[in-house]
Coordinates of C-alpha atoms in Angstrom, one line a residue:
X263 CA 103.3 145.0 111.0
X264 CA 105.3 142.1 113.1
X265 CA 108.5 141.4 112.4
X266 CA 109.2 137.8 110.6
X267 CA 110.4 135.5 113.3
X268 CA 113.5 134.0 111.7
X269 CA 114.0 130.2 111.4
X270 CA 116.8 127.7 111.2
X271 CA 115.1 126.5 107.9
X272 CA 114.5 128.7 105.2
X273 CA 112.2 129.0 103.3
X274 CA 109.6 127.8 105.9
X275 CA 106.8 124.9 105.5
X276 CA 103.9 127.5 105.1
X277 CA 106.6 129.5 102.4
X278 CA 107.6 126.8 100.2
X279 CA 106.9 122.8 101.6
X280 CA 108.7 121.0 98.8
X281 CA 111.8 123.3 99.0
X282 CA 111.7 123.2 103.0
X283 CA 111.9 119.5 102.7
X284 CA 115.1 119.2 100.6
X285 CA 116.6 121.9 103.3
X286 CA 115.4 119.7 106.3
X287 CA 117.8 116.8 104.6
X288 CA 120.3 119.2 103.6
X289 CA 120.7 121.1 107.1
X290 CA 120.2 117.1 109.0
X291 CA 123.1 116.0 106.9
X292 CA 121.0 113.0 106.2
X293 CA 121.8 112.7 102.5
X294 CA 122.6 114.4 98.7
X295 CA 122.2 113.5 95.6
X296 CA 124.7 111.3 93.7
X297 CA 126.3 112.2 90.5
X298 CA 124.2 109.1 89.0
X299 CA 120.8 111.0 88.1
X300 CA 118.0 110.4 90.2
X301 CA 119.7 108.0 92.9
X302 CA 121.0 109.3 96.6
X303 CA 124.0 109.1 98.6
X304 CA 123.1 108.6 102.4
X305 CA 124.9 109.9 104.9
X306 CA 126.3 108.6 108.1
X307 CA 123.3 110.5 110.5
X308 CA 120.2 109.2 107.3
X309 CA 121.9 105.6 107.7
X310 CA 122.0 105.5 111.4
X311 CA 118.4 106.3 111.4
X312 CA 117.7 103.1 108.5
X313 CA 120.2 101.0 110.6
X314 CA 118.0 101.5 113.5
X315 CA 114.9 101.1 111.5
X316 CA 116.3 97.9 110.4
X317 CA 117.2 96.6 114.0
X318 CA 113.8 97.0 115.3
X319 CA 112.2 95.6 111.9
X320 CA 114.3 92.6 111.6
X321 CA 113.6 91.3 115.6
X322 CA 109.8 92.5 114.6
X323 CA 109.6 90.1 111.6
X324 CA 111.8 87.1 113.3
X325 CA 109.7 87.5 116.8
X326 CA 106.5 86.3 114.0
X327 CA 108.9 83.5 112.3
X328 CA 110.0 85.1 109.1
X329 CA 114.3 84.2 108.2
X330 CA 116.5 86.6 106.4
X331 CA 117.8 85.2 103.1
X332 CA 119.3 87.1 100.3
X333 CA 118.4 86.4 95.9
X334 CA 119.9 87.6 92.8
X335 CA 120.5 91.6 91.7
X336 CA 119.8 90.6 88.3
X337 CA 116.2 88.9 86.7
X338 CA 116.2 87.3 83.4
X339 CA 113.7 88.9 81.4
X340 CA 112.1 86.1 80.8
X341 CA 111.1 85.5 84.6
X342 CA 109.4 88.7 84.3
X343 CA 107.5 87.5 81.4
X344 CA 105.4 84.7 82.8
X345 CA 103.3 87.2 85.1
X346 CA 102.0 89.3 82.4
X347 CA 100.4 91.7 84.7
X348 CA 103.4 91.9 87.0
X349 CA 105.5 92.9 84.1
X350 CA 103.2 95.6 82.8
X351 CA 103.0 97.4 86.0
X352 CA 107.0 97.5 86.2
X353 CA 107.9 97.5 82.4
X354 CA 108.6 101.4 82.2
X355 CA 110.6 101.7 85.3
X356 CA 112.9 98.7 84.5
X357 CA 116.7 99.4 84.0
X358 CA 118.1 96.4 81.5
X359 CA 121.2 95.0 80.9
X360 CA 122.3 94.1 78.2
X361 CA 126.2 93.5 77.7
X362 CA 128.4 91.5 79.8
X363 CA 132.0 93.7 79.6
X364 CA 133.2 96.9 78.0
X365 CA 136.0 97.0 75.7
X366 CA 138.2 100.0 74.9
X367 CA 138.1 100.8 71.0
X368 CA 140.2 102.5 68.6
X369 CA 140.5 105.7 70.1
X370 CA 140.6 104.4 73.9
X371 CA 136.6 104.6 74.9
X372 CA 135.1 102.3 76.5
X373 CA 132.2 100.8 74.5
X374 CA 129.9 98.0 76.1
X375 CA 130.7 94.2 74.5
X376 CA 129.6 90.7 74.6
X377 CA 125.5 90.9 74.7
X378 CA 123.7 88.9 76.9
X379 CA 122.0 86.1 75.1
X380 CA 119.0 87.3 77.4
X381 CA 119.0 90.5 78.8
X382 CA 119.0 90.6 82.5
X383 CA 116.7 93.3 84.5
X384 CA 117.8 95.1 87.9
X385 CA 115.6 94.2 90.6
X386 CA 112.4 96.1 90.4
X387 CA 111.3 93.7 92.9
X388 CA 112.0 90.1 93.2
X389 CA 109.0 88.6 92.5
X390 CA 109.4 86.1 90.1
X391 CA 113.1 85.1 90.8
X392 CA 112.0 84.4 94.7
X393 CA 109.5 82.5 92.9
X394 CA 111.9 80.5 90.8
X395 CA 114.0 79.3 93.5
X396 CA 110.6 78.7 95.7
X397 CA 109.7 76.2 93.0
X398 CA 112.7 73.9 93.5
X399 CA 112.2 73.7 97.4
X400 CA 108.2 73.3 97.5
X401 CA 107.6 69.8 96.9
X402 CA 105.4 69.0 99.4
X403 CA 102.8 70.2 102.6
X404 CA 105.9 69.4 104.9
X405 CA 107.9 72.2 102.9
X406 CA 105.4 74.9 104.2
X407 CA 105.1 77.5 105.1
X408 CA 108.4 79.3 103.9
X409 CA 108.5 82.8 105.7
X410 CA 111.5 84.4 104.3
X411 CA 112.6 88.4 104.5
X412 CA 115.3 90.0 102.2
X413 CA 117.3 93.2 102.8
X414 CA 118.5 95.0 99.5
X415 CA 118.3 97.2 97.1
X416 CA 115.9 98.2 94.5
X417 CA 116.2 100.2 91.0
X418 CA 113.3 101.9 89.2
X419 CA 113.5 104.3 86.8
X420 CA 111.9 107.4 87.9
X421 CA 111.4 110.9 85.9
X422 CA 111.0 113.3 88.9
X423 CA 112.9 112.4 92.0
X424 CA 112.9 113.3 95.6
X425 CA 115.2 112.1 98.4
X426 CA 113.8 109.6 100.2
X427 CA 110.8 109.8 98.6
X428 CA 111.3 108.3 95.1
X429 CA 114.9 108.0 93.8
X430 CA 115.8 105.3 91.3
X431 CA 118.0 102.8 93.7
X432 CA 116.4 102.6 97.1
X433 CA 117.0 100.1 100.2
X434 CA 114.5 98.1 101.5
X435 CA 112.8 95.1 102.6
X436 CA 110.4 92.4 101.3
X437 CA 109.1 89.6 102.6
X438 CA 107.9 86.3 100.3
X439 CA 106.0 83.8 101.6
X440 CA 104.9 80.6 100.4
X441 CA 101.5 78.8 102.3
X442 CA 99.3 75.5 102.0
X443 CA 96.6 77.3 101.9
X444 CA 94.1 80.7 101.2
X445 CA 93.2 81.1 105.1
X446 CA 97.4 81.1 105.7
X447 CA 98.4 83.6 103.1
X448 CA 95.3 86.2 103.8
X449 CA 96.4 85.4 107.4
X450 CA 100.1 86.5 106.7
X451 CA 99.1 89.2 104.7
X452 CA 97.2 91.4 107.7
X453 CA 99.6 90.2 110.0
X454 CA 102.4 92.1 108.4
X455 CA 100.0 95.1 107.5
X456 CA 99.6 94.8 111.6
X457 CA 103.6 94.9 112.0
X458 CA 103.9 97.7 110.2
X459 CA 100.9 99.8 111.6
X460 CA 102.9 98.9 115.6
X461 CA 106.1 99.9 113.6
X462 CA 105.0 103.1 112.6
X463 CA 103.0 104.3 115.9
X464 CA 105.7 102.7 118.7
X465 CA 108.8 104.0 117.0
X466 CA 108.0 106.4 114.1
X467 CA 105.3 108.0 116.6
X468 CA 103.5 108.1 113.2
X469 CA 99.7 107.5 113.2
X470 CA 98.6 105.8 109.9
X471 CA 95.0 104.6 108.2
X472 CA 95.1 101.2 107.5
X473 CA 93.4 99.7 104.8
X474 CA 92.7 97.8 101.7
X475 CA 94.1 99.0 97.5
X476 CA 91.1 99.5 95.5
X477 CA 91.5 97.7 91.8
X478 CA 92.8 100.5 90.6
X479 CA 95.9 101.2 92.7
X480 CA 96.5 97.1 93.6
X481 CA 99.8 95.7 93.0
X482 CA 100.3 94.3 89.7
X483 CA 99.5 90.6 89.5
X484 CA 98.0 90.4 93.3
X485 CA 94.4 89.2 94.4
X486 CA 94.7 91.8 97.3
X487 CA 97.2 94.8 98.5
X488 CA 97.1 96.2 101.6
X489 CA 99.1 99.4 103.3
X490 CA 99.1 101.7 105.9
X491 CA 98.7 105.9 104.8
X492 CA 100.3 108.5 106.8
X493 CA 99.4 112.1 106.6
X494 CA 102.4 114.7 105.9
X495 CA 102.1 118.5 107.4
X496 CA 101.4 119.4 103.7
X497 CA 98.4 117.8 104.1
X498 CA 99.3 114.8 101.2
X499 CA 99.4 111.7 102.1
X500 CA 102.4 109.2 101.8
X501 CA 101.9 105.2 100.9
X502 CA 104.6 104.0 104.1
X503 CA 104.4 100.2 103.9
X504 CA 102.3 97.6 101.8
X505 CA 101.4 93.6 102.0
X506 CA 100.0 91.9 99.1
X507 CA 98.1 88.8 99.2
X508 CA 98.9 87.3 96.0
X509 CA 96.7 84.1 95.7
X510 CA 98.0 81.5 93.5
X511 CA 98.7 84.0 90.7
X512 CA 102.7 83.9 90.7
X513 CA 102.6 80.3 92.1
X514 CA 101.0 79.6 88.7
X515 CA 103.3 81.5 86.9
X516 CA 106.5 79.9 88.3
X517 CA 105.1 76.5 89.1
X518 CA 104.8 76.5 92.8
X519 CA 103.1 73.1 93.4
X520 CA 103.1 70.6 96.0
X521 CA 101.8 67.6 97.2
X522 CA 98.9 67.7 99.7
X523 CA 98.5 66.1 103.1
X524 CA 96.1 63.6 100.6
X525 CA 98.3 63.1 98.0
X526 CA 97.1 65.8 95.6
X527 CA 99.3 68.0 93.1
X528 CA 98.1 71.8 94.1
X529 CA 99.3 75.4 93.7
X530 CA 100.5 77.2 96.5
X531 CA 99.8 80.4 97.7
X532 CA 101.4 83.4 98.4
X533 CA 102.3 86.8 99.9
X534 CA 104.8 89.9 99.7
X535 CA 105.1 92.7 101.8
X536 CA 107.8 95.8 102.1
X537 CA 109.1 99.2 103.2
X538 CA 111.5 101.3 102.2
X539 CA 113.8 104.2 102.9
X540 CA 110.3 106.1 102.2
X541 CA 110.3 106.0 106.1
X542 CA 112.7 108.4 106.4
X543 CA 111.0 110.6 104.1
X544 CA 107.7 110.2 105.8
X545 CA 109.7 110.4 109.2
X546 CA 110.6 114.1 108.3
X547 CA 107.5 114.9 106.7
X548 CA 105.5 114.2 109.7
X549 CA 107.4 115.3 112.2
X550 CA 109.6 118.4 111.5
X551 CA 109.4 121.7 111.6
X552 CA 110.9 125.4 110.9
X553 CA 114.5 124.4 112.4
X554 CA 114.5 121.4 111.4
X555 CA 114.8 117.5 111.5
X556 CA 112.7 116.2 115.0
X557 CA 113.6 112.6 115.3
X558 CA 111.4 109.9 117.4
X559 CA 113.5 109.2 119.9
X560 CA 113.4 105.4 119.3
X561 CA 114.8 105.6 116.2
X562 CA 117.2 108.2 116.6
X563 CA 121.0 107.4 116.1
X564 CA 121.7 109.6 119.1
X565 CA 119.2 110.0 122.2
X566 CA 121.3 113.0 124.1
X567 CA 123.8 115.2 123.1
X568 CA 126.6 117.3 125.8
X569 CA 127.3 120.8 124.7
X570 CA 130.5 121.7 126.2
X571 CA 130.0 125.6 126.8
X572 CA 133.2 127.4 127.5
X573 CA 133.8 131.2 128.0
X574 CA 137.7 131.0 128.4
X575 CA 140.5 128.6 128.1
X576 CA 141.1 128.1 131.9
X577 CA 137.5 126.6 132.4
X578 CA 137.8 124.2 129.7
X579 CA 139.7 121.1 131.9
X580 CA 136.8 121.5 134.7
X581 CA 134.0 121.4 132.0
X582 CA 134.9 118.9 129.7
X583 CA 136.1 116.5 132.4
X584 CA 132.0 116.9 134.2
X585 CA 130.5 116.6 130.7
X586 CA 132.9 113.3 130.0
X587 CA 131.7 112.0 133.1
X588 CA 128.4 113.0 132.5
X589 CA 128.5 111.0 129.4
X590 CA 129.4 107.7 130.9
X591 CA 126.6 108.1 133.7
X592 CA 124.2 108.8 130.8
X593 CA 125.7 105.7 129.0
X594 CA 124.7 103.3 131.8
X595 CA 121.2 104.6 132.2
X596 CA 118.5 102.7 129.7
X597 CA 115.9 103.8 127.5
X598 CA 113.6 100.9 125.8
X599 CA 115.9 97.8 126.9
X600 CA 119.5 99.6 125.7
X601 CA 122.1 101.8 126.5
X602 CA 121.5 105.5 125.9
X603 CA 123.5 107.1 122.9
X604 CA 124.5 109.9 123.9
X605 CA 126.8 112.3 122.1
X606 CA 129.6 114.7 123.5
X607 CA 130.2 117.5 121.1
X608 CA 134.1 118.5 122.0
X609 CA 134.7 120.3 118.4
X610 CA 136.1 123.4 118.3
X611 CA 133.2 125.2 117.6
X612 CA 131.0 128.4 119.3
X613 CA 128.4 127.0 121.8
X614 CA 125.7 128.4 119.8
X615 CA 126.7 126.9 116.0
X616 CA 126.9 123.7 118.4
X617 CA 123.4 124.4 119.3
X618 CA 121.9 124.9 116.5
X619 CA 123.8 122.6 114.3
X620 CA 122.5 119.7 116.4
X621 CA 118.7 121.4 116.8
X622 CA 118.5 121.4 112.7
X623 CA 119.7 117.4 113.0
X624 CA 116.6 116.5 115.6
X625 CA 118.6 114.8 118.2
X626 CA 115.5 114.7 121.2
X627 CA 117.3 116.0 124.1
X628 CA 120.1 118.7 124.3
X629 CA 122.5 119.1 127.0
X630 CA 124.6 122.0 127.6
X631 CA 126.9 122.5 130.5
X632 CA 129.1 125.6 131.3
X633 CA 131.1 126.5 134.6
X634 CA 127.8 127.8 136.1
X635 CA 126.4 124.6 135.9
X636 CA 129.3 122.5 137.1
X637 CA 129.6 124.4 140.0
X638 CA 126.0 123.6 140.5
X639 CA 125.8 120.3 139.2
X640 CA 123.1 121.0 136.7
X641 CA 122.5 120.7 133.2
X642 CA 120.5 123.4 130.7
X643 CA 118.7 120.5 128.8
X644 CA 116.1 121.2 125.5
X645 CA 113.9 119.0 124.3
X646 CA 113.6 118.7 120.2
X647 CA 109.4 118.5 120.5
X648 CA 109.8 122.0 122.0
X649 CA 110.8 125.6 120.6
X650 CA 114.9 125.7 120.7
X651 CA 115.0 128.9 123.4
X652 CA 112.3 126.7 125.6
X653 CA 115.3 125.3 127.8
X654 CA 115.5 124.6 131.7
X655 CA 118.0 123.8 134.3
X656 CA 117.8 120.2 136.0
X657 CA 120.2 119.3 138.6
X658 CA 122.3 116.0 137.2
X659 CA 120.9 113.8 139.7
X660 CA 116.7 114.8 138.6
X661 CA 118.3 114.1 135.1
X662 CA 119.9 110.5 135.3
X663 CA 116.8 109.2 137.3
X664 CA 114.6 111.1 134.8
X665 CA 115.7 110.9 131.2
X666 CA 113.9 107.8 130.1
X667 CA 110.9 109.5 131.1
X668 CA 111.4 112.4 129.1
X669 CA 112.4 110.3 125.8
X670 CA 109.4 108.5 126.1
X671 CA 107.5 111.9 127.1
X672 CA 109.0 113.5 123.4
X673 CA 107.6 110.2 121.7
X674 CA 103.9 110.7 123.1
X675 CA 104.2 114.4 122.5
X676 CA 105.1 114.4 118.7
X677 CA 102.5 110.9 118.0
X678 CA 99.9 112.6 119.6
X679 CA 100.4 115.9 117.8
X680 CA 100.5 114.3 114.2
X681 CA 97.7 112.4 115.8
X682 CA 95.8 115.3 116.3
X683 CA 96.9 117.1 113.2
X684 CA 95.5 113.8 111.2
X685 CA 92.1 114.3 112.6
X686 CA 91.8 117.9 112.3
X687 CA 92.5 117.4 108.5
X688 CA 90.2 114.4 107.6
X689 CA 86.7 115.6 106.5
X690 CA 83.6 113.1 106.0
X691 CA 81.8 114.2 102.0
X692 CA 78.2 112.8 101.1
X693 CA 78.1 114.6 97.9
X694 CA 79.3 114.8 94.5
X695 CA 79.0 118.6 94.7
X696 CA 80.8 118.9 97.6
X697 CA 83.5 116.7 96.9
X698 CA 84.6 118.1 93.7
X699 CA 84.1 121.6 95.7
X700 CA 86.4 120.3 98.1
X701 CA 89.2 119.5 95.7
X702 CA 89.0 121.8 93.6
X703 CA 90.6 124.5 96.8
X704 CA 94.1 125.7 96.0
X705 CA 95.4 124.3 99.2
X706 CA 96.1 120.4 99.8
X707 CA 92.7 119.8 101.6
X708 CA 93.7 116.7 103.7
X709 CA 92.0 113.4 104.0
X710 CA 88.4 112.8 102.8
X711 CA 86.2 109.7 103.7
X712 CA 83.6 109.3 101.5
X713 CA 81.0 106.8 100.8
X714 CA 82.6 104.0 97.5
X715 CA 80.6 101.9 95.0
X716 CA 82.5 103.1 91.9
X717 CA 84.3 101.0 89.1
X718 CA 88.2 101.5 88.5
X719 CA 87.3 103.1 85.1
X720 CA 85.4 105.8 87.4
X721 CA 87.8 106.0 90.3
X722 CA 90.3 106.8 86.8
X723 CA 88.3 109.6 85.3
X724 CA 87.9 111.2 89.0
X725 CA 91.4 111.2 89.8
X726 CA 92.5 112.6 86.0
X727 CA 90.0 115.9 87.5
X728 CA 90.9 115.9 90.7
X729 CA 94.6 114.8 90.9
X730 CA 93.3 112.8 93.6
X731 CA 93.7 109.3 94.3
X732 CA 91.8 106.5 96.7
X733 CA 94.6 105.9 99.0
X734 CA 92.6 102.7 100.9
X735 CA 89.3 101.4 102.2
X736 CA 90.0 102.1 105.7
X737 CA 89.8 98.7 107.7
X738 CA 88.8 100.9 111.2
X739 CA 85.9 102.2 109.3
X740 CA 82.7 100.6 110.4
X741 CA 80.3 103.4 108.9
X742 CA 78.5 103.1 105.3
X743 CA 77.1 105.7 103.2
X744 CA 75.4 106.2 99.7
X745 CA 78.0 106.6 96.8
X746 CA 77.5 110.0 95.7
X747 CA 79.2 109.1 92.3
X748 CA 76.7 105.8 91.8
X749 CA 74.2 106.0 94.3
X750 CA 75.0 103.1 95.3
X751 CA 73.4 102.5 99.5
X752 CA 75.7 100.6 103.0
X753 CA 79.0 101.8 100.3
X754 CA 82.2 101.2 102.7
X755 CA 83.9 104.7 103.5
X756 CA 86.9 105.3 100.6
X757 CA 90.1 107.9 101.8
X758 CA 90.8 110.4 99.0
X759 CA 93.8 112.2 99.0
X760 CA 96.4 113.8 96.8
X761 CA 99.4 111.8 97.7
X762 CA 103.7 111.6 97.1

């Protein structure tokens, strides 16, 4: 019998996935949970990566027009109210306040005073106070569009949390905008669903299936959502950005009307569209493995790191001082229009710890540098998308003219391997018998396309069996079928997955 090959990650994703995940976070330093049940604290290496998620984002969403503005924490319950189907979607995850102060009593506790005349809700979303303030500055045609982005934070109540993935505050972003017309909106709409299918493949190096909500899993209170599905190495698939054309429904609900080009009173129509700190999760997900945390190299808050190695005190001046000007050649060199980051790792640490600690954190490209190499002017460099003992030697000159290549090189590898990983999973079904066959394996079975004519009531009773939900109509899908559940003929291909 082989001997177990041992991993920086235990247990491993074959052992235990769930478990592995919360130990990729843990050994990334990337975040922990917060004394406040079910919320997150991110740490500074989890934040660089949203920071730099952010960056890219926010030029994305400006390059197509879109402004950054900033609305209310707090949403009169009332708000909420108008859009009754907007409220029931959200009504169990809403936290409430209710009192304005708190007030020491007798014995010195602090008890909550002074209730709110109307209770106020945390930002589920925002909805219907975006829509209140869109009222008072839509009067007419020449008002439109407005194509505005806000960066904040989110609370939702949820019973079983995982970091990342679903905590009860989150960052995010959504975007609400307000247009004259149906072609605009549905226009905006797939244009942000586009933004966020070229976010996730050119810097997540995340393939995703793009494609429409059925009834059943639409946003409550839009005409139309829209999102992009991503498959994790579990097999599951993760929701990892949505765009909702919401017709005139919350225009009618908060009195969004203006005056047409001929002088008539009409609603307007609108959109929202967001992702979250989910990214990260799905980032991980996709990407890592036994040891740990691979970042894209796009995103990551640290292209290169230096690994002093030193074997005795009197070598340290001659090492540090190559790997310190190592660093500031590395600096000056680009990789996608900016300065490399690059890391030097002086702490007083064993090489290997070093090592390892920054293999389990997924920085893309590891440099370490002892005498041997100074006195040959080399490097021993690693790459993340590769096994940690897979290492080579590459004089410093090969390296400066080279390293851009090689960051970009890490990027195709690990896109096209989830790539490939996507397709090997993703099974076509023509039958009712084989479909619930399919689903009924022990093991996550991947992505299934089959053949959809079915009502929301069915696409219910199918999911309460199967645990398994229509993640999207795929847009890229141009083949029909015969609905094995209606019989229904030229039915558009449906994804089924069990999902996060």
């Amino acid at each position: 019998m082989s001997k177990k090959q041992r991993t920086a990650i235990e247990p491993t994703r074959a052992d235990n996935y769930p478990e592995w995940y919360q130990q990729v976070i843990k050994a990334a330093d990337l975040a922990e949970n917060s004394p406040v049940r079910g919320c997150m604290v991110i740490k500074p290496w989890g934040y660089g990566l949203w920071e730099n998620i952010q960056k890219v984002l926010d030029r994305m969403f400006k390059e197509t027009g879109h402004e950054n503005a900033y609305f209310p924490l707090f949403i009169p319950r009332s708000y909420l109210q108008k859009e009754a189907e907007h409220v029931d979607g959200f009504a169990k995850e809403c936290a409430v306040v209710t009192h304005s102060r708190l007030q020491a009593d007798e014995n010195g506790v602090l008890q909550p005073t002074g209730e709110l005349e109307e209770p106020l809700i945390v930002r589920p979303t925002s909805e219907t106070i975006i829509g209140e303030m869109y009222a008072k500055w839509v009067q007419s045609y020449r008002d439109l569009p407005i194509l505005i982005n806000q960066w904040a934070n989110v609370v939702r109540w949820e019973m079983r949390t995982r970091l990342f993935l679903r905590t009860a505050e989150f960052l995010w972003q959504e975007g609400h905008t307000v247009h004259a017309t149906k072609e605009e909106a549905v226009e905006e709409t797939l244009k942000m669903l586009d933004v966020y299918e070229e976010f996730a493949r050119d810097y997540l190096a995340m393939p995703v299936i793009k494609g429409e909500k059925t009834a059943a899993e639409r946003f409550p209170g839009a005409v139309s959502t829209y999102s992009i599905e991503a498959m994790m190495q579990d097999r599951k698939a993760l929701q990892a950005g949505t765009s909702h054309f919401l017709g005139q429904n919350f225009a009618r609900s908060s009195e969004i009307k203006f005056l047409s080009a001929e002088g008539k009173e009409e609603f307007a129509w609108t959109t929202s569209w967001g992702v979250s700190t989910r990214l990260v999760g799905a980032m991980i997900m996709v990407h890592s493995d036994d040891d740990g945390l691979v970042l894209p190299p796009r995103l990551a808050p640290r292209h290169v790191v230096i690994i002093p190695v030193i074997p005795k005190e009197e070598q340290r001046e001659a090492v540090t001082e190559y790997c310190r000007k190592l660093q500031a050649e590395l600096i000056g060199c680009t990789y996608q229009d900016a300065p490399l980051r690059v890391e030097l790792d002086e702490r007083d640490m064993r090489g290997g710890e070093k090592v390892w600690g920054w293999v389990k954190k997924g920085v893309p490209v590891r440099l370490e540098v002892g005498p041997r190499d100074v006195e040959n002017d080399a490097v021993f460099l690693g790459r993340r998308d590769k096994a940690a003992k897979d290492r080579q030697t590459v004089s410093r000159t090969d390296l400066l003219s080279s390293i851009g290549d090689t960051l970009e090189d890490i990027h195709h590898t690990i896109y096209q391997r989830a790539l490939n990983f996507q397709k090997e999973n993703t099974k076509r079904i023509e039958s009712k018998e084989e479909f619930y066959s399919w689903f009924a394996q022990e093991k996550v079975s991947g992505f299934v396309l089959c053949p959809w004519a079915g009502s929301a009531e069915l696409e219910k009773e199918i999911s309460a069996e199967t645990k398994v939900t229509i993640r999207c109509i795929p847009m890229n899908e141009k083949e029909t079928g015969t609905c094995p559940f209606t019989g229904t003929e030229n039915a558009p291909l449906a994804l089924f997955a069990r999902s996060y």
